[in-house]
Amino acid sequence: MAPRKPSSSNASTSRLGKPLKRAFFARSVHEVAPDLIGATLLIDGVGGIIVEVEAYHHTDPAAHSYRGPTPRNQVMFGPPGFAYVYRSYGIHWCVNFVCEEAGSASAVLIRALEPTHGIAAMRRRRHADNVHALCSGPGKLTEALGITIAHNGLPLDRPPIALHARTVEVEAAIGIRIGITKAAELPWRYGVKGSKFLSKPFPK
DNA sequence: CTCTTGATCTTCT
DNA sequence: GAAGATCAAGAGC
């Protein structure tokens, strides 16, 4: 048997913190986004530790809300503490947490998780074995957790969604957002530097 | 390892 | 008609 490398995962030592209330999201999206790093997201008990997010705001040309309400983005214009789910490239679902206040149209895109709960279910849904490939991207994690348009507009503090505060301090790394062309230089990506569960590494 | 391409929904031009 | 908050597979190095 090959020797096992030491793991940087904190999954085995992490515990669920107190549930996040809806009020957690009622402040600047740029405060909420880094505060979500290390929190645990579960859908019907399946999920993991948030290791990568991005912030979007209606004044940001890269945001879906930049050009005003549409059928797709209407949840972004509602009150904070709800899930905004959209179809990406016609194929994938992506999930956001609405922040600030009604009309502010700001949200945090959840981009990657470190799987901790229900890993067997995630492997089945993703048709993938490698735990590092289960939730290392916004489209991957929705598939692993079973998030679809059916979750659009659901409150973040009621079943089937559960969010738990982190129990240990983490230093959130900051970088530029992934996969956008407008406002591409803004440093509104937050995550755990060096995590093996990111969609992309943070540059040194 | 990097680069290219196909999948095909919602919005904008 | 084109672009987009993406992913996986295949070609090439």
PDB file of C-alpha atoms (C1' of nucleotides) in Angstrom:
ATOM      1  CA  MET A   1       0.000   0.000   0.000  1.00  0.00           C
ATOM      2  CA  ALA A   2       1.187   3.456  -0.828  1.00  0.00           C
ATOM      3  CA  PRO A   3       2.010   5.722   2.086  1.00  0.00           C
ATOM      4  CA  ARG A   4      -0.718   8.193   2.858  1.00  0.00           C
ATOM      5  CA  LYS A   5       0.054  11.844   2.571  1.00  0.00           C
ATOM      6  CA  PRO A   6      -0.825  14.060   5.504  1.00  0.00           C
ATOM      7  CA  SER A   7      -4.163  15.691   4.853  1.00  0.00           C
ATOM      8  CA  SER A   8      -4.817  19.389   5.169  1.00  0.00           C
ATOM      9  CA  SER A   9      -8.506  18.690   5.546  1.00  0.00           C
ATOM     10  CA  ASN A  10     -10.206  19.852   8.687  1.00  0.00           C
ATOM     11  CA  ALA A  11     -13.311  17.800   7.985  1.00  0.00           C
ATOM     12  CA  SER A  12     -12.643  15.254  10.674  1.00  0.00           C
ATOM     13  CA  THR A  13     -12.108  17.900  13.328  1.00  0.00           C
ATOM     14  CA  SER A  14     -14.812  20.366  12.319  1.00  0.00           C
ATOM     15  CA  ARG A  15     -18.077  20.625  14.208  1.00  0.00           C
ATOM     16  CA  LEU A  16     -21.249  22.343  13.250  1.00  0.00           C
ATOM     17  CA  GLY A  17     -21.495  25.836  14.665  1.00  0.00           C
ATOM     18  CA  LYS A  18     -24.713  27.576  15.564  1.00  0.00           C
ATOM     19  CA  PRO A  19     -27.265  27.928  12.772  1.00  0.00           C
ATOM     20  CA  LEU A  20     -26.966  31.133  10.770  1.00  0.00           C
ATOM     21  CA  LYS A  21     -30.079  33.269  10.958  1.00  0.00           C
ATOM     22  CA  ARG A  22     -31.477  35.187   8.073  1.00  0.00           C
ATOM     23  CA  ALA A  23     -30.254  38.412   9.724  1.00  0.00           C
ATOM     24  CA  PHE A  24     -26.669  37.254   9.115  1.00  0.00           C
ATOM     25  CA  PHE A  25     -27.144  38.284   5.487  1.00  0.00           C
ATOM     26  CA  ALA A  26     -28.605  41.738   6.194  1.00  0.00           C
ATOM     27  CA  ARG A  27     -25.322  43.654   5.785  1.00  0.00           C
ATOM     28  CA  SER A  28     -22.812  44.491   3.105  1.00  0.00           C
ATOM     29  CA  VAL A  29     -22.210  41.655   0.659  1.00  0.00           C
ATOM     30  CA  HIS A  30     -18.506  42.390   1.093  1.00  0.00           C
ATOM     31  CA  GLU A  31     -18.789  41.597   4.803  1.00  0.00           C
ATOM     32  CA  VAL A  32     -20.970  38.522   4.373  1.00  0.00           C
ATOM     33  CA  ALA A  33     -18.811  36.928   1.650  1.00  0.00           C
ATOM     34  CA  PRO A  34     -15.593  36.519   3.694  1.00  0.00           C
ATOM     35  CA  ASP A  35     -17.648  35.633   6.782  1.00  0.00           C
ATOM     36  CA  LEU A  36     -19.140  32.659   4.925  1.00  0.00           C
ATOM     37  CA  ILE A  37     -15.722  31.052   4.453  1.00  0.00           C
ATOM     38  CA  GLY A  38     -15.561  28.154   6.908  1.00  0.00           C
ATOM     39  CA  ALA A  39     -19.325  27.951   7.383  1.00  0.00           C
ATOM     40  CA  THR A  40     -21.067  24.669   6.588  1.00  0.00           C
ATOM     41  CA  LEU A  41     -23.815  24.428   3.945  1.00  0.00           C
ATOM     42  CA  LEU A  42     -26.144  21.420   3.983  1.00  0.00           C
ATOM     43  CA  ILE A  43     -29.074  20.526   1.740  1.00  0.00           C
ATOM     44  CA  ASP A  44     -31.122  17.767   3.337  1.00  0.00           C
ATOM     45  CA  GLY A  45     -28.050  16.892   5.388  1.00  0.00           C
ATOM     46  CA  VAL A  46     -25.659  16.710   2.430  1.00  0.00           C
ATOM     47  CA  GLY A  47     -22.895  19.269   1.994  1.00  0.00           C
ATOM     48  CA  GLY A  48     -19.690  20.646   3.450  1.00  0.00           C
ATOM     49  CA  ILE A  49     -17.515  23.573   4.440  1.00  0.00           C
ATOM     50  CA  ILE A  50     -17.620  26.648   2.220  1.00  0.00           C
ATOM     51  CA  VAL A  51     -14.092  27.270   0.940  1.00  0.00           C
ATOM     52  CA  GLU A  52     -14.703  29.686  -1.973  1.00  0.00           C
ATOM     53  CA  VAL A  53     -17.254  32.423  -2.722  1.00  0.00           C
ATOM     54  CA  GLU A  54     -17.619  35.561  -4.832  1.00  0.00           C
ATOM     55  CA  ALA A  55     -19.483  38.815  -4.128  1.00  0.00           C
ATOM     56  CA  TYR A  56     -21.843  40.510  -6.623  1.00  0.00           C
ATOM     57  CA  HIS A  57     -23.768  43.767  -6.320  1.00  0.00           C
ATOM     58  CA  HIS A  58     -26.213  45.620  -8.563  1.00  0.00           C
ATOM     59  CA  THR A  59     -23.601  48.370  -9.140  1.00  0.00           C
ATOM     60  CA  ASP A  60     -21.184  45.734 -10.463  1.00  0.00           C
ATOM     61  CA  PRO A  61     -21.238  45.254 -14.269  1.00  0.00           C
ATOM     62  CA  ALA A  62     -20.514  41.540 -13.788  1.00  0.00           C
ATOM     63  CA  ALA A  63     -23.649  40.996 -11.659  1.00  0.00           C
ATOM     64  CA  HIS A  64     -26.841  39.522 -13.064  1.00  0.00           C
ATOM     65  CA  SER A  65     -28.720  42.342 -11.304  1.00  0.00           C
ATOM     66  CA  TYR A  66     -26.692  45.105 -12.998  1.00  0.00           C
ATOM     67  CA  ARG A  67     -29.280  45.710 -15.720  1.00  0.00           C
ATOM     68  CA  GLY A  68     -32.326  45.490 -13.503  1.00  0.00           C
ATOM     69  CA  PRO A  69     -34.845  42.793 -12.644  1.00  0.00           C
ATOM     70  CA  THR A  70     -35.625  39.923 -15.026  1.00  0.00           C
ATOM     71  CA  PRO A  71     -37.572  36.709 -14.459  1.00  0.00           C
ATOM     72  CA  ARG A  72     -34.287  34.942 -13.769  1.00  0.00           C
ATOM     73  CA  ASN A  73     -32.810  37.342 -11.195  1.00  0.00           C
ATOM     74  CA  GLN A  74     -35.923  38.570  -9.376  1.00  0.00           C
ATOM     75  CA  VAL A  75     -34.921  36.832  -6.133  1.00  0.00           C
ATOM     76  CA  MET A  76     -31.789  39.000  -6.004  1.00  0.00           C
ATOM     77  CA  PHE A  77     -34.025  42.059  -5.685  1.00  0.00           C
ATOM     78  CA  GLY A  78     -35.899  40.592  -2.722  1.00  0.00           C
ATOM     79  CA  PRO A  79     -34.951  40.495   0.978  1.00  0.00           C
ATOM     80  CA  PRO A  80     -31.679  38.988   2.265  1.00  0.00           C
ATOM     81  CA  GLY A  81     -31.332  35.426   3.497  1.00  0.00           C
ATOM     82  CA  PHE A  82     -32.783  33.629   0.471  1.00  0.00           C
ATOM     83  CA  ALA A  83     -31.283  31.418  -2.218  1.00  0.00           C
ATOM     84  CA  TYR A  84     -30.896  32.683  -5.790  1.00  0.00           C
ATOM     85  CA  VAL A  85     -30.413  29.773  -8.213  1.00  0.00           C
ATOM     86  CA  TYR A  86     -29.786  30.296 -11.924  1.00  0.00           C
ATOM     87  CA  ARG A  87     -28.990  28.213 -14.978  1.00  0.00           C
ATOM     88  CA  SER A  88     -25.395  28.592 -16.133  1.00  0.00           C
ATOM     89  CA  TYR A  89     -24.391  28.012 -19.765  1.00  0.00           C
ATOM     90  CA  GLY A  90     -27.654  26.201 -20.310  1.00  0.00           C
ATOM     91  CA  ILE A  91     -26.315  23.201 -18.415  1.00  0.00           C
ATOM     92  CA  HIS A  92     -25.520  23.794 -14.762  1.00  0.00           C
ATOM     93  CA  TRP A  93     -27.180  25.338 -11.732  1.00  0.00           C
ATOM     94  CA  CYS A  94     -25.383  27.893  -9.568  1.00  0.00           C
ATOM     95  CA  VAL A  95     -26.482  29.032  -6.110  1.00  0.00           C
ATOM     96  CA  ASN A  96     -26.162  32.458  -4.452  1.00  0.00           C
ATOM     97  CA  PHE A  97     -27.121  33.826  -1.043  1.00  0.00           C
ATOM     98  CA  VAL A  98     -28.981  37.158  -1.251  1.00  0.00           C
ATOM     99  CA  CYS A  99     -27.514  39.873   1.041  1.00  0.00           C
ATOM    100  CA  GLU A 100     -28.044  43.448   2.276  1.00  0.00           C
ATOM    101  CA  GLU A 101     -31.658  44.588   1.877  1.00  0.00           C
ATOM    102  CA  ALA A 102     -34.559  44.303  -0.533  1.00  0.00           C
ATOM    103  CA  GLY A 103     -33.740  46.202  -3.713  1.00  0.00           C
ATOM    104  CA  SER A 104     -30.002  46.111  -3.101  1.00  0.00           C
ATOM    105  CA  ALA A 105     -29.770  43.110  -5.423  1.00  0.00           C
ATOM    106  CA  SER A 106     -26.539  41.796  -3.982  1.00  0.00           C
ATOM    107  CA  ALA A 107     -25.585  38.172  -3.493  1.00  0.00           C
ATOM    108  CA  VAL A 108     -22.729  35.807  -2.731  1.00  0.00           C
ATOM    109  CA  LEU A 109     -22.025  33.072  -5.292  1.00  0.00           C
ATOM    110  CA  ILE A 110     -21.049  29.807  -3.599  1.00  0.00           C
ATOM    111  CA  ARG A 111     -18.166  28.436  -5.660  1.00  0.00           C
ATOM    112  CA  ALA A 112     -16.677  25.492  -3.754  1.00  0.00           C
ATOM    113  CA  LEU A 113     -17.151  23.267  -0.713  1.00  0.00           C
ATOM    114  CA  GLU A 114     -15.008  20.846   1.192  1.00  0.00           C
ATOM    115  CA  PRO A 115     -17.349  17.829   1.361  1.00  0.00           C
ATOM    116  CA  THR A 116     -18.053  16.657   4.926  1.00  0.00           C
ATOM    117  CA  HIS A 117     -21.633  15.305   5.028  1.00  0.00           C
ATOM    118  CA  GLY A 118     -23.229  12.741   2.713  1.00  0.00           C
ATOM    119  CA  ILE A 119     -20.173  12.111   0.573  1.00  0.00           C
ATOM    120  CA  ALA A 120     -21.614   8.838  -0.742  1.00  0.00           C
ATOM    121  CA  ALA A 121     -24.713  10.669  -2.007  1.00  0.00           C
ATOM    122  CA  MET A 122     -22.504  13.288  -3.670  1.00  0.00           C
ATOM    123  CA  ARG A 123     -20.483  10.604  -5.430  1.00  0.00           C
ATOM    124  CA  ARG A 124     -23.659   9.055  -6.803  1.00  0.00           C
ATOM    125  CA  ARG A 125     -25.040  12.355  -8.075  1.00  0.00           C
ATOM    126  CA  ARG A 126     -21.751  13.472  -9.584  1.00  0.00           C
ATOM    127  CA  HIS A 127     -20.730  10.070 -10.982  1.00  0.00           C
ATOM    128  CA  ALA A 128     -17.281  10.838  -9.565  1.00  0.00           C
ATOM    129  CA  ASP A 129     -15.116   9.154  -6.975  1.00  0.00           C
ATOM    130  CA  ASN A 130     -12.461  11.755  -6.252  1.00  0.00           C
ATOM    131  CA  VAL A 131     -13.627  13.759  -3.238  1.00  0.00           C
ATOM    132  CA  HIS A 132     -11.689  16.753  -4.538  1.00  0.00           C
ATOM    133  CA  ALA A 133     -13.844  16.785  -7.669  1.00  0.00           C
ATOM    134  CA  LEU A 134     -17.234  16.647  -5.948  1.00  0.00           C
ATOM    135  CA  CYS A 135     -17.766  20.310  -5.031  1.00  0.00           C
ATOM    136  CA  SER A 136     -14.791  22.191  -6.563  1.00  0.00           C
ATOM    137  CA  GLY A 137     -16.873  24.582  -8.657  1.00  0.00           C
ATOM    138  CA  PRO A 138     -20.240  26.343  -8.614  1.00  0.00           C
ATOM    139  CA  GLY A 139     -21.864  23.912 -11.041  1.00  0.00           C
ATOM    140  CA  LYS A 140     -20.317  20.868  -9.393  1.00  0.00           C
ATOM    141  CA  LEU A 141     -21.504  21.640  -5.881  1.00  0.00           C
ATOM    142  CA  THR A 142     -25.123  22.203  -6.908  1.00  0.00           C
ATOM    143  CA  GLU A 143     -25.126  18.827  -8.631  1.00  0.00           C
ATOM    144  CA  ALA A 144     -23.523  17.160  -5.585  1.00  0.00           C
ATOM    145  CA  LEU A 145     -26.058  18.732  -3.207  1.00  0.00           C
ATOM    146  CA  GLY A 146     -29.056  18.290  -5.481  1.00  0.00           C
ATOM    147  CA  ILE A 147     -29.682  22.029  -5.839  1.00  0.00           C
ATOM    148  CA  THR A 148     -31.948  22.972  -8.773  1.00  0.00           C
ATOM    149  CA  ILE A 149     -34.343  25.755  -9.745  1.00  0.00           C
ATOM    150  CA  ALA A 150     -36.689  24.190  -7.190  1.00  0.00           C
ATOM    151  CA  HIS A 151     -34.480  25.800  -4.515  1.00  0.00           C
ATOM    152  CA  ASN A 152     -34.694  29.283  -6.045  1.00  0.00           C
ATOM    153  CA  GLY A 153     -36.225  31.682  -3.502  1.00  0.00           C
ATOM    154  CA  LEU A 154     -36.057  29.304  -0.544  1.00  0.00           C
ATOM    155  CA  PRO A 155     -35.055  30.760   2.865  1.00  0.00           C
ATOM    156  CA  LEU A 156     -31.535  29.881   3.980  1.00  0.00           C
ATOM    157  CA  ASP A 157     -32.518  29.139   7.590  1.00  0.00           C
ATOM    158  CA  ARG A 158     -35.240  26.558   6.981  1.00  0.00           C
ATOM    159  CA  PRO A 159     -35.231  23.002   5.660  1.00  0.00           C
ATOM    160  CA  PRO A 160     -34.133  21.697   3.279  1.00  0.00           C
ATOM    161  CA  ILE A 161     -31.358  24.307   3.571  1.00  0.00           C
ATOM    162  CA  ALA A 162     -29.147  24.572   6.663  1.00  0.00           C
ATOM    163  CA  LEU A 163     -26.179  26.855   7.308  1.00  0.00           C
ATOM    164  CA  HIS A 164     -23.903  26.601  10.337  1.00  0.00           C
ATOM    165  CA  ALA A 165     -21.340  29.172  11.451  1.00  0.00           C
ATOM    166  CA  ARG A 166     -17.690  28.188  11.419  1.00  0.00           C
ATOM    167  CA  THR A 167     -16.230  27.010  14.689  1.00  0.00           C
ATOM    168  CA  VAL A 168     -12.609  27.915  14.069  1.00  0.00           C
ATOM    169  CA  GLU A 169     -11.061  31.089  12.729  1.00  0.00           C
ATOM    170  CA  VAL A 170     -10.000  30.970   9.113  1.00  0.00           C
ATOM    171  CA  GLU A 171      -8.066  33.603   7.204  1.00  0.00           C
ATOM    172  CA  ALA A 172      -9.901  34.236   3.977  1.00  0.00           C
ATOM    173  CA  ALA A 173      -7.702  34.757   0.931  1.00  0.00           C
ATOM    174  CA  ILE A 174      -8.759  37.429  -1.561  1.00  0.00           C
ATOM    175  CA  GLY A 175      -8.427  37.423  -5.335  1.00  0.00           C
ATOM    176  CA  ILE A 176     -10.074  38.338  -8.620  1.00  0.00           C
ATOM    177  CA  ARG A 177     -13.251  36.533  -9.649  1.00  0.00           C
ATOM    178  CA  ILE A 178     -13.292  33.553 -11.996  1.00  0.00           C
ATOM    179  CA  GLY A 179     -14.775  33.324 -15.470  1.00  0.00           C
ATOM    180  CA  ILE A 180     -15.979  36.895 -15.968  1.00  0.00           C
ATOM    181  CA  THR A 181     -14.939  39.504 -18.480  1.00  0.00           C
ATOM    182  CA  LYS A 182     -16.656  42.612 -17.107  1.00  0.00           C
ATOM    183  CA  ALA A 183     -15.161  44.199 -13.969  1.00  0.00           C
ATOM    184  CA  ALA A 184     -12.681  41.332 -14.058  1.00  0.00           C
ATOM    185  CA  GLU A 185     -10.108  43.194 -12.005  1.00  0.00           C
ATOM    186  CA  LEU A 186     -12.213  43.591  -8.854  1.00  0.00           C
ATOM    187  CA  PRO A 187     -10.877  41.526  -5.909  1.00  0.00           C
ATOM    188  CA  TRP A 188     -14.184  40.088  -4.796  1.00  0.00           C
ATOM    189  CA  ARG A 189     -13.305  36.375  -4.637  1.00  0.00           C
ATOM    190  CA  TYR A 190     -12.786  34.993  -1.146  1.00  0.00           C
ATOM    191  CA  GLY A 191     -11.568  31.578  -0.064  1.00  0.00           C
ATOM    192  CA  VAL A 192      -9.280  29.357   1.927  1.00  0.00           C
ATOM    193  CA  LYS A 193      -5.818  29.764   0.490  1.00  0.00           C
ATOM    194  CA  GLY A 194      -4.189  26.411  -0.201  1.00  0.00           C
ATOM    195  CA  SER A 195      -7.384  24.373   0.139  1.00  0.00           C
ATOM    196  CA  LYS A 196      -7.484  21.324  -2.101  1.00  0.00           C
ATOM    197  CA  PHE A 197     -11.201  21.849  -2.682  1.00  0.00           C
ATOM    198  CA  LEU A 198     -11.114  25.157  -4.594  1.00  0.00           C
ATOM    199  CA  SER A 199     -12.346  25.590  -8.168  1.00  0.00           C
ATOM    200  CA  LYS A 200      -8.935  27.160  -8.858  1.00  0.00           C
ATOM    201  CA  PRO A 201      -5.959  27.918  -6.612  1.00  0.00           C
ATOM    202  CA  PHE A 202      -5.434  31.413  -5.286  1.00  0.00           C
ATOM    203  CA  PRO A 203      -2.218  32.853  -6.789  1.00  0.00           C
ATOM    204  CA  LYS A 204       0.788  33.144  -4.526  1.00  0.00           C
TER     205      LYS A 204
ATOM    206  C1'  DC B   1       0.460  19.615 -17.799  1.00  0.00           C
ATOM    207  C1'  DT B   2      -2.220  23.125 -21.250  1.00  0.00           C
ATOM    208  C1'  DC B   3      -5.439  24.154 -24.860  1.00  0.00           C
ATOM    209  C1'  DT B   4      -9.823  23.475 -27.509  1.00  0.00           C
ATOM    210  C1'  DT B   5     -14.498  22.247 -28.049  1.00  0.00           C
ATOM    211  C1'  DG B   6     -19.348  20.890 -27.328  1.00  0.00           C
ATOM    212  C1'  DA B   7     -23.333  21.040 -24.461  1.00  0.00           C
ATOM    213  C1'  DT B   8     -27.577  24.354 -25.131  1.00  0.00           C
ATOM    214  C1'  DC B   9     -30.661  28.074 -21.267  1.00  0.00           C
ATOM    215  C1'  DT B  10     -31.348  33.090 -20.410  1.00  0.00           C
ATOM    216  C1'  DT B  11     -30.514  37.595 -21.663  1.00  0.00           C
ATOM    217  C1'  DC B  12     -29.050  41.202 -24.573  1.00  0.00           C
ATOM    218  C1'  DT B  13     -28.026  43.337 -29.177  1.00  0.00           C
TER     219       DT B  13
ATOM    220  C1'  DG C   1     -27.235  36.010 -33.541  1.00  0.00           C
ATOM    221  C1'  DA C   2     -23.924  36.233 -29.674  1.00  0.00           C
ATOM    222  C1'  DA C   3     -22.326  36.013 -25.000  1.00  0.00           C
ATOM    223  C1'  DG C   4     -22.253  34.154 -20.519  1.00  0.00           C
ATOM    224  C1'  DA C   5     -20.772  34.000 -12.592  1.00  0.00           C
ATOM    225  C1'  DT C   6     -19.336  26.187 -16.338  1.00  0.00           C
ATOM    226  C1'  DC C   7     -17.769  21.511 -16.875  1.00  0.00           C
ATOM    227  C1'  DA C   8     -15.871  17.353 -19.024  1.00  0.00           C
ATOM    228  C1'  DA C   9     -13.555  15.072 -22.544  1.00  0.00           C
ATOM    229  C1'  DG C  10     -10.106  14.824 -25.992  1.00  0.00           C
ATOM    230  C1'  DA C  11      -5.811  16.341 -28.389  1.00  0.00           C
ATOM    231  C1'  DG C  12      -1.285  17.723 -27.980  1.00  0.00           C
ATOM    232  C1'  DC C  13       3.124  18.625 -25.467  1.00  0.00           C
TER     233       DC C  13
END
